[in-house]
């Protein structure tokens, strides 16, 4: 377990924190960058882990901000990756959360000023609750998601993108 409180990760050119096994928790912290293509927090299996067993990667972020042109503020990759994000503020990132597999829960959070999909999930489980998205091209994009729950999503000047019948549709609040 690595825990940070009131810590700011700034100036990295590739990424702020990478978790390949174990747990990382942050509270009242920040991730800041001026370099595009940077990822704030990455949860993924190590490259040599081509097959089972893969140890779980877990993070819990509370009251944490991401500021700058991150490619993704948070990246969740792989079935054994779990992220809980509460009270998160993302400003200027291309994507607030990008998922390829895994499980993420986002509560009482906001994303503003991005270019792509604020929240993107492919083959993962995503729960969004009381989330506000402002200024993104797409608020939520989902494809092949076995479980997708959305409660209290306000998409201001963004659209919700259904992908192959995942049950999403409309514009604005969900």
Tab-separated table of N, CA and C in Angstrom:
chain	number	residue	atom	x	y	z
A	1	UNK	N	0.845	-1.183	0.000
A	1	UNK	CA	0.000	0.000	0.000
A	1	UNK	C	0.880	1.231	0.000
A	2	UNK	N	0.638	2.108	-0.946
A	2	UNK	CA	1.284	3.417	-0.977
A	2	UNK	C	0.180	4.442	-0.815
A	3	UNK	N	0.304	5.313	0.153
A	3	UNK	CA	-0.722	6.304	0.437
A	3	UNK	C	-0.111	7.690	0.414
A	4	UNK	N	-0.798	8.615	-0.267
A	4	UNK	CA	-0.342	10.000	-0.266
A	4	UNK	C	-1.495	10.900	0.157
A	5	UNK	N	-1.150	11.935	0.880
A	5	UNK	CA	-2.134	12.916	1.306
A	5	UNK	C	-1.514	14.296	1.157
A	6	UNK	N	-2.253	15.182	0.473
A	6	UNK	CA	-1.798	16.550	0.228
A	6	UNK	C	-0.452	16.568	-0.506
A	7	UNK	N	-0.354	15.713	-1.529
A	7	UNK	CA	0.844	15.625	-2.364
A	7	UNK	C	0.464	16.039	-3.777
A	8	UNK	N	1.356	16.782	-4.454
A	8	UNK	CA	1.131	17.164	-5.844
A	8	UNK	C	2.205	16.512	-6.701
A	9	UNK	N	1.765	15.760	-7.718
A	9	UNK	CA	2.666	15.156	-8.694
A	9	UNK	C	2.688	16.083	-9.901
A	10	UNK	N	3.819	16.726	-10.173
A	10	UNK	CA	3.877	17.722	-11.247
A	10	UNK	C	5.181	17.591	-12.027
A	11	UNK	N	5.119	17.950	-13.307
A	11	UNK	CA	6.318	18.032	-14.124
A	11	UNK	C	6.745	16.741	-14.801
A	12	UNK	N	6.033	15.642	-14.586
A	12	UNK	CA	6.418	14.394	-15.237
A	12	UNK	C	6.087	14.484	-16.726
A	13	UNK	N	6.908	13.835	-17.532
A	13	UNK	CA	6.680	13.880	-18.984
A	13	UNK	C	5.970	12.643	-19.506
A	14	UNK	N	5.987	11.518	-18.747
A	14	UNK	CA	5.287	10.317	-19.191
A	14	UNK	C	4.078	10.026	-18.330
A	15	UNK	N	4.189	10.239	-17.040
A	15	UNK	CA	3.072	9.962	-16.155
A	15	UNK	C	3.405	10.277	-14.709
A	16	UNK	N	2.355	10.475	-13.917
A	16	UNK	CA	2.543	10.787	-12.518
A	16	UNK	C	2.797	9.549	-11.677
A	17	UNK	N	1.875	8.579	-11.710
A	17	UNK	CA	1.981	7.364	-10.906
A	17	UNK	C	1.556	6.182	-11.769
A	18	UNK	N	2.326	5.107	-11.715
A	18	UNK	CA	1.983	3.878	-12.421
A	18	UNK	C	1.896	2.748	-11.396
A	19	UNK	N	0.760	2.050	-11.375
A	19	UNK	CA	0.542	0.951	-10.443
A	19	UNK	C	0.443	-0.335	-11.253
A	20	UNK	N	1.418	-1.222	-11.075
A	20	UNK	CA	1.411	-2.500	-11.787
A	20	UNK	C	1.020	-3.654	-10.884
A	21	UNK	N	1.075	-3.429	-9.577
A	21	UNK	CA	0.559	-4.380	-8.605
A	21	UNK	C	0.399	-3.636	-7.284
A	22	UNK	N	-0.482	-4.129	-6.448
A	22	UNK	CA	-0.673	-3.487	-5.156
A	22	UNK	C	-1.712	-2.384	-5.185
A	23	UNK	N	-1.584	-1.477	-4.226
A	23	UNK	CA	-2.602	-0.451	-4.019
A	23	UNK	C	-1.959	0.923	-3.887
A	24	UNK	N	-2.611	1.924	-4.494
A	24	UNK	CA	-2.213	3.324	-4.363
A	24	UNK	C	-3.442	4.131	-3.973
A	25	UNK	N	-3.349	4.861	-2.866
A	25	UNK	CA	-4.438	5.721	-2.414
A	25	UNK	C	-3.930	7.150	-2.305
A	26	UNK	N	-4.777	8.097	-2.695
A	26	UNK	CA	-4.421	9.516	-2.577
A	26	UNK	C	-5.636	10.292	-2.095
A	27	UNK	N	-5.377	11.243	-1.223
A	27	UNK	CA	-6.438	12.102	-0.719
A	27	UNK	C	-5.941	13.539	-0.710
A	28	UNK	N	-6.820	14.449	-1.125
A	28	UNK	CA	-6.496	15.878	-1.163
A	28	UNK	C	-5.167	16.116	-1.867
A	29	UNK	N	-4.995	15.469	-3.004
A	29	UNK	CA	-3.741	15.541	-3.751
A	29	UNK	C	-3.989	16.071	-5.156
A	30	UNK	N	-2.923	16.179	-5.948
A	30	UNK	CA	-3.071	16.697	-7.297
A	30	UNK	C	-2.064	16.114	-8.262
A	31	UNK	N	-2.467	16.116	-9.530
A	31	UNK	CA	-1.620	15.714	-10.639
A	31	UNK	C	-1.646	16.875	-11.615
A	32	UNK	N	-0.476	17.378	-11.996
A	32	UNK	CA	-0.417	18.540	-12.883
A	32	UNK	C	0.619	18.302	-13.964
A	33	UNK	N	0.288	18.753	-15.173
A	33	UNK	CA	1.241	18.611	-16.274
A	33	UNK	C	1.079	19.762	-17.253
A	34	UNK	N	2.148	20.011	-17.995
A	34	UNK	CA	2.111	20.919	-19.142
A	34	UNK	C	2.418	20.162	-20.422
A	35	UNK	N	2.817	18.899	-20.257
A	35	UNK	CA	3.219	18.068	-21.392
A	35	UNK	C	2.036	17.254	-21.911
A	36	UNK	N	1.663	17.426	-23.175
A	36	UNK	CA	0.599	16.593	-23.735
A	36	UNK	C	1.047	15.134	-23.798
A	37	UNK	N	0.077	14.241	-23.892
A	37	UNK	CA	0.297	12.794	-23.963
A	37	UNK	C	0.685	12.178	-22.623
A	38	UNK	N	0.730	12.948	-21.556
A	38	UNK	CA	1.029	12.434	-20.227
A	38	UNK	C	-0.214	11.749	-19.662
A	39	UNK	N	-0.017	10.748	-18.842
A	39	UNK	CA	-1.118	10.096	-18.134
A	39	UNK	C	-0.885	10.326	-16.642
A	40	UNK	N	-1.907	10.792	-15.939
A	40	UNK	CA	-1.757	11.092	-14.524
A	40	UNK	C	-1.531	9.852	-13.684
A	41	UNK	N	-2.472	8.895	-13.748
A	41	UNK	CA	-2.397	7.657	-12.977
A	41	UNK	C	-2.729	6.490	-13.888
A	42	UNK	N	-1.871	5.480	-13.894
A	42	UNK	CA	-2.063	4.296	-14.733
A	42	UNK	C	-2.135	3.053	-13.856
A	43	UNK	N	-3.198	2.268	-14.046
A	43	UNK	CA	-3.316	0.951	-13.417
A	43	UNK	C	-3.256	-0.068	-14.531
A	44	UNK	N	-2.188	-0.863	-14.581
A	44	UNK	CA	-2.084	-1.868	-15.635
A	44	UNK	C	-1.136	-2.978	-15.215
A	45	UNK	N	-1.275	-4.102	-15.871
A	45	UNK	CA	-0.399	-5.242	-15.605
A	45	UNK	C	0.973	-4.963	-16.203
A	46	UNK	N	2.026	-5.497	-15.574
A	46	UNK	CA	3.354	-5.330	-16.161
A	46	UNK	C	3.437	-6.032	-17.512
A	47	UNK	N	4.285	-5.535	-18.416
A	47	UNK	CA	4.371	-6.113	-19.768
A	47	UNK	C	4.676	-7.603	-19.780
A	48	UNK	N	5.453	-8.096	-18.832
A	48	UNK	CA	5.814	-9.514	-18.835
A	48	UNK	C	4.666	-10.415	-18.394
A	49	UNK	N	3.587	-9.818	-17.895
A	49	UNK	CA	2.443	-10.610	-17.426
A	49	UNK	C	1.513	-10.922	-18.591
A	50	UNK	N	1.903	-11.890	-19.410
A	50	UNK	CA	1.114	-12.212	-20.591
A	50	UNK	C	-0.047	-13.153	-20.283
A	51	UNK	N	-0.014	-13.797	-19.145
A	51	UNK	CA	-1.091	-14.706	-18.782
A	51	UNK	C	-1.269	-14.737	-17.279
A	52	UNK	N	-2.272	-15.479	-16.813
A	52	UNK	CA	-2.525	-15.544	-15.372
A	52	UNK	C	-1.325	-16.151	-14.646
A	53	UNK	N	-1.130	-15.930	-13.371
A	53	UNK	CA	-1.907	-15.005	-12.557
A	53	UNK	C	-1.338	-13.586	-12.610
A	54	UNK	N	-2.215	-12.620	-12.542
A	54	UNK	CA	-1.834	-11.208	-12.501
A	54	UNK	C	-2.350	-10.660	-11.178
A	55	UNK	N	-1.483	-10.012	-10.419
A	55	UNK	CA	-1.918	-9.478	-9.131
A	55	UNK	C	-2.805	-8.254	-9.353
A	56	UNK	N	-3.768	-8.045	-8.473
A	56	UNK	CA	-4.679	-6.908	-8.624
A	56	UNK	C	-3.956	-5.575	-8.486
A	57	UNK	N	-4.481	-4.587	-9.191
A	57	UNK	CA	-4.033	-3.209	-9.075
A	57	UNK	C	-5.230	-2.398	-8.639
A	58	UNK	N	-5.074	-1.643	-7.559
A	58	UNK	CA	-6.200	-0.935	-6.980
A	58	UNK	C	-5.802	0.480	-6.633
A	59	UNK	N	-6.745	1.411	-6.828
A	59	UNK	CA	-6.514	2.778	-6.385
A	59	UNK	C	-7.793	3.359	-5.826
A	60	UNK	N	-7.620	4.250	-4.878
A	60	UNK	CA	-8.723	5.027	-4.343
A	60	UNK	C	-8.251	6.464	-4.276
A	61	UNK	N	-8.918	7.336	-5.017
A	61	UNK	CA	-8.577	8.756	-5.027
A	61	UNK	C	-9.746	9.542	-4.471
A	62	UNK	N	-9.470	10.424	-3.514
A	62	UNK	CA	-10.510	11.266	-2.919
A	62	UNK	C	-10.041	12.717	-2.950
A	63	UNK	N	-10.974	13.589	-3.364
A	63	UNK	CA	-10.702	15.026	-3.353
A	63	UNK	C	-9.353	15.346	-4.004
A	64	UNK	N	-9.178	14.840	-5.200
A	64	UNK	CA	-7.921	14.976	-5.940
A	64	UNK	C	-8.194	15.656	-7.272
A	65	UNK	N	-7.242	16.508	-7.719
A	65	UNK	CA	-7.431	17.213	-8.988
A	65	UNK	C	-6.358	16.800	-10.002
A	66	UNK	N	-6.762	16.875	-11.281
A	66	UNK	CA	-5.876	16.652	-12.419
A	66	UNK	C	-5.976	17.893	-13.284
A	67	UNK	N	-4.862	18.574	-13.502
A	67	UNK	CA	-4.869	19.825	-14.252
A	67	UNK	C	-3.832	19.762	-15.365
A	68	UNK	N	-4.259	20.075	-16.590
A	68	UNK	CA	-3.338	20.120	-17.717
A	68	UNK	C	-3.768	19.202	-18.843
A	69	UNK	N	-2.986	19.204	-19.926
A	69	UNK	CA	-3.368	18.468	-21.139
A	69	UNK	C	-3.029	16.975	-21.096
A	70	UNK	N	-3.411	16.304	-20.015
A	70	UNK	CA	-3.192	14.860	-19.934
A	70	UNK	C	-3.869	14.168	-21.108
A	71	UNK	N	-3.248	13.114	-21.619
A	71	UNK	CA	-3.923	12.270	-22.613
A	71	UNK	C	-5.103	11.588	-21.913
A	72	UNK	N	-4.841	11.071	-20.727
A	72	UNK	CA	-5.867	10.518	-19.843
A	72	UNK	C	-5.474	10.890	-18.426
A	73	UNK	N	-6.401	11.418	-17.664
A	73	UNK	CA	-6.103	11.699	-16.263
A	73	UNK	C	-5.892	10.375	-15.527
A	74	UNK	N	-6.803	9.422	-15.747
A	74	UNK	CA	-6.693	8.097	-15.136
A	74	UNK	C	-6.883	7.048	-16.221
A	75	UNK	N	-6.011	6.047	-16.215
A	75	UNK	CA	-6.060	4.954	-17.191
A	75	UNK	C	-6.194	3.642	-16.423
A	76	UNK	N	-7.245	2.882	-16.700
A	76	UNK	CA	-7.483	1.580	-16.076
A	76	UNK	C	-7.388	0.535	-17.178
A	77	UNK	N	-6.513	-0.445	-16.970
A	77	UNK	CA	-6.282	-1.408	-18.033
A	77	UNK	C	-6.130	-2.814	-17.462
A	78	UNK	N	-6.993	-3.722	-17.907
A	78	UNK	CA	-6.906	-5.113	-17.489
A	78	UNK	C	-7.977	-5.494	-16.489
A	79	UNK	N	-8.342	-6.758	-16.502
A	79	UNK	CA	-9.436	-7.258	-15.672
A	79	UNK	C	-9.170	-7.103	-14.179
A	80	UNK	N	-7.935	-7.087	-13.765
A	80	UNK	CA	-7.600	-7.019	-12.341
A	80	UNK	C	-7.312	-5.590	-11.863
A	81	UNK	N	-7.799	-4.593	-12.584
A	81	UNK	CA	-7.587	-3.193	-12.199
A	81	UNK	C	-8.885	-2.621	-11.640
A	82	UNK	N	-8.805	-1.998	-10.466
A	82	UNK	CA	-9.975	-1.452	-9.772
A	82	UNK	C	-9.686	-0.025	-9.327
A	83	UNK	N	-10.570	0.900	-9.687
A	83	UNK	CA	-10.385	2.306	-9.311
A	83	UNK	C	-11.656	2.857	-8.688
A	84	UNK	N	-11.491	3.553	-7.566
A	84	UNK	CA	-12.579	4.284	-6.936
A	84	UNK	C	-12.165	5.747	-6.904
A	85	UNK	N	-12.948	6.592	-7.571
A	85	UNK	CA	-12.630	8.016	-7.678
A	85	UNK	C	-13.783	8.813	-7.083
A	86	UNK	N	-13.513	9.568	-6.019
A	86	UNK	CA	-14.544	10.365	-5.363
A	86	UNK	C	-14.056	11.790	-5.185
A	87	UNK	N	-14.892	12.738	-5.601
A	87	UNK	CA	-14.523	14.137	-5.464
A	87	UNK	C	-13.353	14.523	-6.344
A	88	UNK	N	-13.293	13.961	-7.534
A	88	UNK	CA	-12.199	14.216	-8.470
A	88	UNK	C	-12.581	15.384	-9.380
A	89	UNK	N	-11.610	16.263	-9.655
A	89	UNK	CA	-11.795	17.360	-10.595
A	89	UNK	C	-10.738	17.236	-11.681
A	90	UNK	N	-11.186	17.176	-12.932
A	90	UNK	CA	-10.269	17.065	-14.072
A	90	UNK	C	-10.472	18.293	-14.946
A	91	UNK	N	-9.390	19.017	-15.220
A	91	UNK	CA	-9.457	20.227	-16.055
A	91	UNK	C	-8.431	20.151	-17.172
A	92	UNK	N	-8.920	20.158	-18.425
A	92	UNK	CA	-8.038	20.240	-19.578
A	92	UNK	C	-7.526	18.935	-20.137
A	93	UNK	N	-7.851	17.812	-19.537
A	93	UNK	CA	-7.371	16.518	-20.045
A	93	UNK	C	-8.173	16.102	-21.265
A	94	UNK	N	-7.538	15.433	-22.215
A	94	UNK	CA	-8.246	14.911	-23.375
A	94	UNK	C	-9.336	13.953	-22.900
A	95	UNK	N	-9.008	13.102	-21.912
A	95	UNK	CA	-9.969	12.167	-21.342
A	95	UNK	C	-9.768	12.118	-19.831
A	96	UNK	N	-10.865	12.172	-19.077
A	96	UNK	CA	-10.765	12.072	-17.623
A	96	UNK	C	-10.448	10.640	-17.206
A	97	UNK	N	-11.116	9.673	-17.828
A	97	UNK	CA	-10.927	8.262	-17.499
A	97	UNK	C	-11.000	7.442	-18.766
A	98	UNK	N	-9.975	6.669	-19.028
A	98	UNK	CA	-9.952	5.741	-20.149
A	98	UNK	C	-9.798	4.330	-19.611
A	99	UNK	N	-10.708	3.432	-20.008
A	99	UNK	CA	-10.693	2.064	-19.503
A	99	UNK	C	-10.665	1.038	-20.621
A	100	UNK	N	-9.796	0.052	-20.468
A	100	UNK	CA	-9.789	-1.159	-21.286
A	100	UNK	C	-9.865	-2.306	-20.302
A	101	UNK	N	-11.089	-2.735	-19.991
A	101	UNK	CA	-11.279	-3.736	-18.959
A	101	UNK	C	-11.251	-3.086	-17.580
A	102	UNK	N	-11.315	-3.912	-16.568
A	102	UNK	CA	-11.253	-3.405	-15.206
A	102	UNK	C	-12.585	-2.915	-14.682
A	103	UNK	N	-12.520	-2.246	-13.543
A	103	UNK	CA	-13.709	-1.774	-12.840
A	103	UNK	C	-13.403	-0.391	-12.276
A	104	UNK	N	-14.290	0.571	-12.531
A	104	UNK	CA	-14.111	1.916	-11.974
A	104	UNK	C	-15.442	2.455	-11.480
A	105	UNK	N	-15.385	3.142	-10.347
A	105	UNK	CA	-16.535	3.829	-9.788
A	105	UNK	C	-16.141	5.287	-9.604
A	106	UNK	N	-16.934	6.187	-10.197
A	106	UNK	CA	-16.656	7.625	-10.141
A	106	UNK	C	-17.858	8.294	-9.503
A	107	UNK	N	-17.615	8.996	-8.400
A	107	UNK	CA	-18.711	9.645	-7.664
A	107	UNK	C	-18.362	11.092	-7.351
A	108	UNK	N	-19.395	11.956	-7.421
A	108	UNK	CA	-19.271	13.368	-7.051
A	108	UNK	C	-18.014	13.990	-7.652
A	109	UNK	N	-17.888	13.878	-8.958
A	109	UNK	CA	-16.695	14.338	-9.649
A	109	UNK	C	-17.072	15.182	-10.856
A	110	UNK	N	-16.063	15.872	-11.430
A	110	UNK	CA	-16.321	16.693	-12.610
A	110	UNK	C	-15.129	16.657	-13.556
A	111	UNK	N	-15.448	16.861	-14.838
A	111	UNK	CA	-14.432	16.947	-15.888
A	111	UNK	C	-14.815	18.101	-16.789
A	112	UNK	N	-13.831	18.943	-17.122
A	112	UNK	CA	-14.132	20.100	-17.973
A	112	UNK	C	-12.987	20.404	-18.924
A	113	UNK	N	-13.374	20.943	-20.073
A	113	UNK	CA	-12.414	21.472	-21.016
A	113	UNK	C	-11.597	20.470	-21.794
A	114	UNK	N	-12.099	19.276	-22.002
A	114	UNK	CA	-11.346	18.273	-22.760
A	114	UNK	C	-11.724	18.261	-24.221
A	115	UNK	N	-11.109	17.348	-24.974
A	115	UNK	CA	-11.330	17.297	-26.416
A	115	UNK	C	-12.084	16.059	-26.869
A	116	UNK	N	-11.876	14.944	-26.230
A	116	UNK	CA	-12.466	13.688	-26.690
A	116	UNK	C	-13.621	13.256	-25.826
A	117	UNK	N	-13.601	11.988	-25.417
A	117	UNK	CA	-14.620	11.445	-24.522
A	117	UNK	C	-14.141	11.635	-23.086
A	118	UNK	N	-14.944	12.276	-22.270
A	118	UNK	CA	-14.562	12.476	-20.874
A	118	UNK	C	-14.374	11.131	-20.180
A	119	UNK	N	-15.328	10.219	-20.375
A	119	UNK	CA	-15.266	8.885	-19.783
A	119	UNK	C	-15.434	7.868	-20.898
A	120	UNK	N	-14.463	6.985	-21.039
A	120	UNK	CA	-14.471	6.003	-22.114
A	120	UNK	C	-14.203	4.627	-21.526
A	121	UNK	N	-15.095	3.672	-21.841
A	121	UNK	CA	-14.925	2.314	-21.334
A	121	UNK	C	-15.106	1.317	-22.467
A	122	UNK	N	-14.168	0.379	-22.555
A	122	UNK	CA	-14.227	-0.734	-23.493
A	122	UNK	C	-14.028	-2.004	-22.663
A	123	UNK	N	-15.021	-2.874	-22.668
A	123	UNK	CA	-14.953	-4.169	-21.992
A	123	UNK	C	-14.667	-4.052	-20.495
A	124	UNK	N	-15.121	-3.007	-19.873
A	124	UNK	CA	-14.932	-2.853	-18.438
A	124	UNK	C	-16.241	-2.484	-17.767
A	125	UNK	N	-16.230	-2.452	-16.451
A	125	UNK	CA	-17.384	-2.067	-15.660
A	125	UNK	C	-17.190	-0.638	-15.179
A	126	UNK	N	-18.182	0.216	-15.433
A	126	UNK	CA	-18.091	1.619	-15.037
A	126	UNK	C	-19.372	2.037	-14.334
A	127	UNK	N	-19.192	2.685	-13.189
A	127	UNK	CA	-20.301	3.264	-12.446
A	127	UNK	C	-20.025	4.752	-12.306
A	128	UNK	N	-20.944	5.576	-12.814
A	128	UNK	CA	-20.858	7.031	-12.689
A	128	UNK	C	-22.026	7.497	-11.840
A	129	UNK	N	-21.730	8.285	-10.806
A	129	UNK	CA	-22.780	8.787	-9.936
A	129	UNK	C	-22.482	10.244	-9.578
A	130	UNK	N	-23.447	11.114	-9.876
A	130	UNK	CA	-23.309	12.551	-9.601
A	130	UNK	C	-22.036	13.118	-10.215
A	131	UNK	N	-21.953	13.004	-11.538
A	131	UNK	CA	-20.792	13.456	-12.304
A	131	UNK	C	-21.222	14.547	-13.270
A	132	UNK	N	-20.394	15.582	-13.394
A	132	UNK	CA	-20.669	16.684	-14.318
A	132	UNK	C	-19.549	16.746	-15.349
A	133	UNK	N	-19.953	16.852	-16.622
A	133	UNK	CA	-19.013	16.942	-17.737
A	133	UNK	C	-19.323	18.207	-18.508
A	134	UNK	N	-18.307	19.058	-18.680
A	134	UNK	CA	-18.486	20.337	-19.376
A	134	UNK	C	-17.427	20.508	-20.463
A	135	UNK	N	-17.885	20.800	-21.680
A	135	UNK	CA	-16.978	21.164	-22.755
A	135	UNK	C	-16.293	20.030	-23.480
A	136	UNK	N	-16.640	18.801	-23.224
A	136	UNK	CA	-16.070	17.670	-23.963
A	136	UNK	C	-16.908	17.396	-25.196
A	137	UNK	N	-16.293	16.788	-26.214
A	137	UNK	CA	-17.048	16.390	-27.400
A	137	UNK	C	-18.068	15.317	-27.029
A	138	UNK	N	-17.656	14.369	-26.184
A	138	UNK	CA	-18.498	13.260	-25.763
A	138	UNK	C	-18.357	13.110	-24.250
A	139	UNK	N	-19.467	13.013	-23.547
A	139	UNK	CA	-19.412	12.835	-22.098
A	139	UNK	C	-19.045	11.400	-21.743
A	140	UNK	N	-19.681	10.433	-22.407
A	140	UNK	CA	-19.501	9.028	-22.079
A	140	UNK	C	-19.534	8.191	-23.338
A	141	UNK	N	-18.525	7.363	-23.503
A	141	UNK	CA	-18.472	6.434	-24.627
A	141	UNK	C	-18.255	5.040	-24.054
A	142	UNK	N	-19.131	4.098	-24.435
A	142	UNK	CA	-19.034	2.739	-23.905
A	142	UNK	C	-19.169	1.717	-25.024
A	143	UNK	N	-18.343	0.689	-24.954
A	143	UNK	CA	-18.395	-0.386	-25.938
A	143	UNK	C	-18.117	-1.712	-25.237
A	144	UNK	N	-19.009	-2.664	-25.439
A	144	UNK	CA	-18.850	-4.016	-24.879
A	144	UNK	C	-18.674	-3.983	-23.365
A	145	UNK	N	-19.359	-3.095	-22.710
A	145	UNK	CA	-19.266	-2.987	-21.255
A	145	UNK	C	-20.255	-3.955	-20.611
A	146	UNK	N	-19.776	-4.919	-19.802
A	146	UNK	CA	-20.696	-5.868	-19.192
A	146	UNK	C	-21.608	-5.208	-18.146
A	147	UNK	N	-21.156	-4.105	-17.577
A	147	UNK	CA	-21.971	-3.401	-16.587
A	147	UNK	C	-21.661	-1.911	-16.660
A	148	UNK	N	-22.716	-1.148	-16.879
A	148	UNK	CA	-22.587	0.302	-16.963
A	148	UNK	C	-23.752	0.908	-16.201
A	149	UNK	N	-23.447	1.653	-15.139
A	149	UNK	CA	-24.476	2.317	-14.350
A	149	UNK	C	-24.204	3.810	-14.361
A	150	UNK	N	-25.232	4.585	-14.672
A	150	UNK	CA	-25.105	6.038	-14.706
A	150	UNK	C	-26.266	6.636	-13.934
A	151	UNK	N	-25.934	7.397	-12.898
A	151	UNK	CA	-26.936	8.097	-12.099
A	151	UNK	C	-26.452	9.515	-11.864
A	152	UNK	N	-27.260	10.484	-12.245
A	152	UNK	CA	-26.906	11.874	-11.974
A	152	UNK	C	-25.774	12.403	-12.826
A	153	UNK	N	-25.744	12.060	-14.109
A	153	UNK	CA	-24.740	12.605	-15.030
A	153	UNK	C	-25.297	13.861	-15.670
A	154	UNK	N	-24.584	14.973	-15.542
A	154	UNK	CA	-24.943	16.211	-16.222
A	154	UNK	C	-23.895	16.449	-17.296
A	155	UNK	N	-24.308	16.357	-18.549
A	155	UNK	CA	-23.412	16.546	-19.681
A	155	UNK	C	-23.732	17.890	-20.315
A	156	UNK	N	-22.985	18.899	-19.943
A	156	UNK	CA	-23.181	20.262	-20.430
A	156	UNK	C	-22.294	20.476	-21.650
A	157	UNK	N	-22.905	20.668	-22.810
A	157	UNK	CA	-22.186	20.872	-24.063
A	157	UNK	C	-21.362	19.643	-24.451
A	158	UNK	N	-21.885	18.464	-24.132
A	158	UNK	CA	-21.250	17.202	-24.513
A	158	UNK	C	-22.363	16.223	-24.839
A	159	UNK	N	-22.044	15.182	-25.601
A	159	UNK	CA	-23.072	14.206	-25.919
A	159	UNK	C	-22.697	12.857	-25.332
A	160	UNK	N	-23.681	11.983	-25.273
A	160	UNK	CA	-23.474	10.630	-24.784
A	160	UNK	C	-23.480	9.721	-25.999
A	161	UNK	N	-22.455	8.892	-26.124
A	161	UNK	CA	-22.261	8.104	-27.332
A	161	UNK	C	-22.542	6.626	-27.089
A	162	UNK	N	-23.673	6.119	-27.610
A	162	UNK	CA	-23.900	4.680	-27.513
A	162	UNK	C	-23.023	3.954	-28.513
A	163	UNK	N	-22.557	2.806	-28.148
A	163	UNK	CA	-21.742	2.020	-29.064
A	163	UNK	C	-22.334	0.624	-29.158
A	164	UNK	N	-22.890	0.314	-30.292
A	164	UNK	CA	-23.428	-1.013	-30.581
A	164	UNK	C	-24.448	-1.477	-29.559
A	165	UNK	N	-25.408	-0.630	-29.278
A	165	UNK	CA	-26.524	-1.046	-28.452
A	165	UNK	C	-26.246	-1.198	-26.980
A	166	UNK	N	-25.326	-0.427	-26.417
A	166	UNK	CA	-25.044	-0.515	-24.991
A	166	UNK	C	-26.117	0.155	-24.145
A	167	UNK	N	-27.174	0.683	-24.756
A	167	UNK	CA	-28.283	1.215	-23.999
A	167	UNK	C	-28.172	2.659	-23.601
A	168	UNK	N	-27.207	3.359	-24.136
A	168	UNK	CA	-27.062	4.773	-23.818
A	168	UNK	C	-27.692	5.591	-24.918
A	169	UNK	N	-28.148	6.737	-24.586
A	169	UNK	CA	-28.686	7.612	-25.617
A	169	UNK	C	-29.061	8.937	-25.051
A	170	UNK	N	-29.303	9.870	-25.914
A	170	UNK	CA	-29.759	11.179	-25.466
A	170	UNK	C	-28.642	12.176	-25.310
A	171	UNK	N	-29.035	13.323	-24.794
A	171	UNK	CA	-28.110	14.429	-24.611
A	171	UNK	C	-28.490	15.115	-23.320
A	172	UNK	N	-27.535	15.585	-22.591
A	172	UNK	CA	-27.823	16.321	-21.357
A	172	UNK	C	-27.813	15.408	-20.160
A	173	UNK	N	-28.708	15.658	-19.224
A	173	UNK	CA	-28.709	14.908	-17.959
A	173	UNK	C	-29.189	13.479	-18.170
A	174	UNK	N	-28.572	12.556	-17.448
A	174	UNK	CA	-28.966	11.143	-17.498
A	174	UNK	C	-29.239	10.653	-16.093
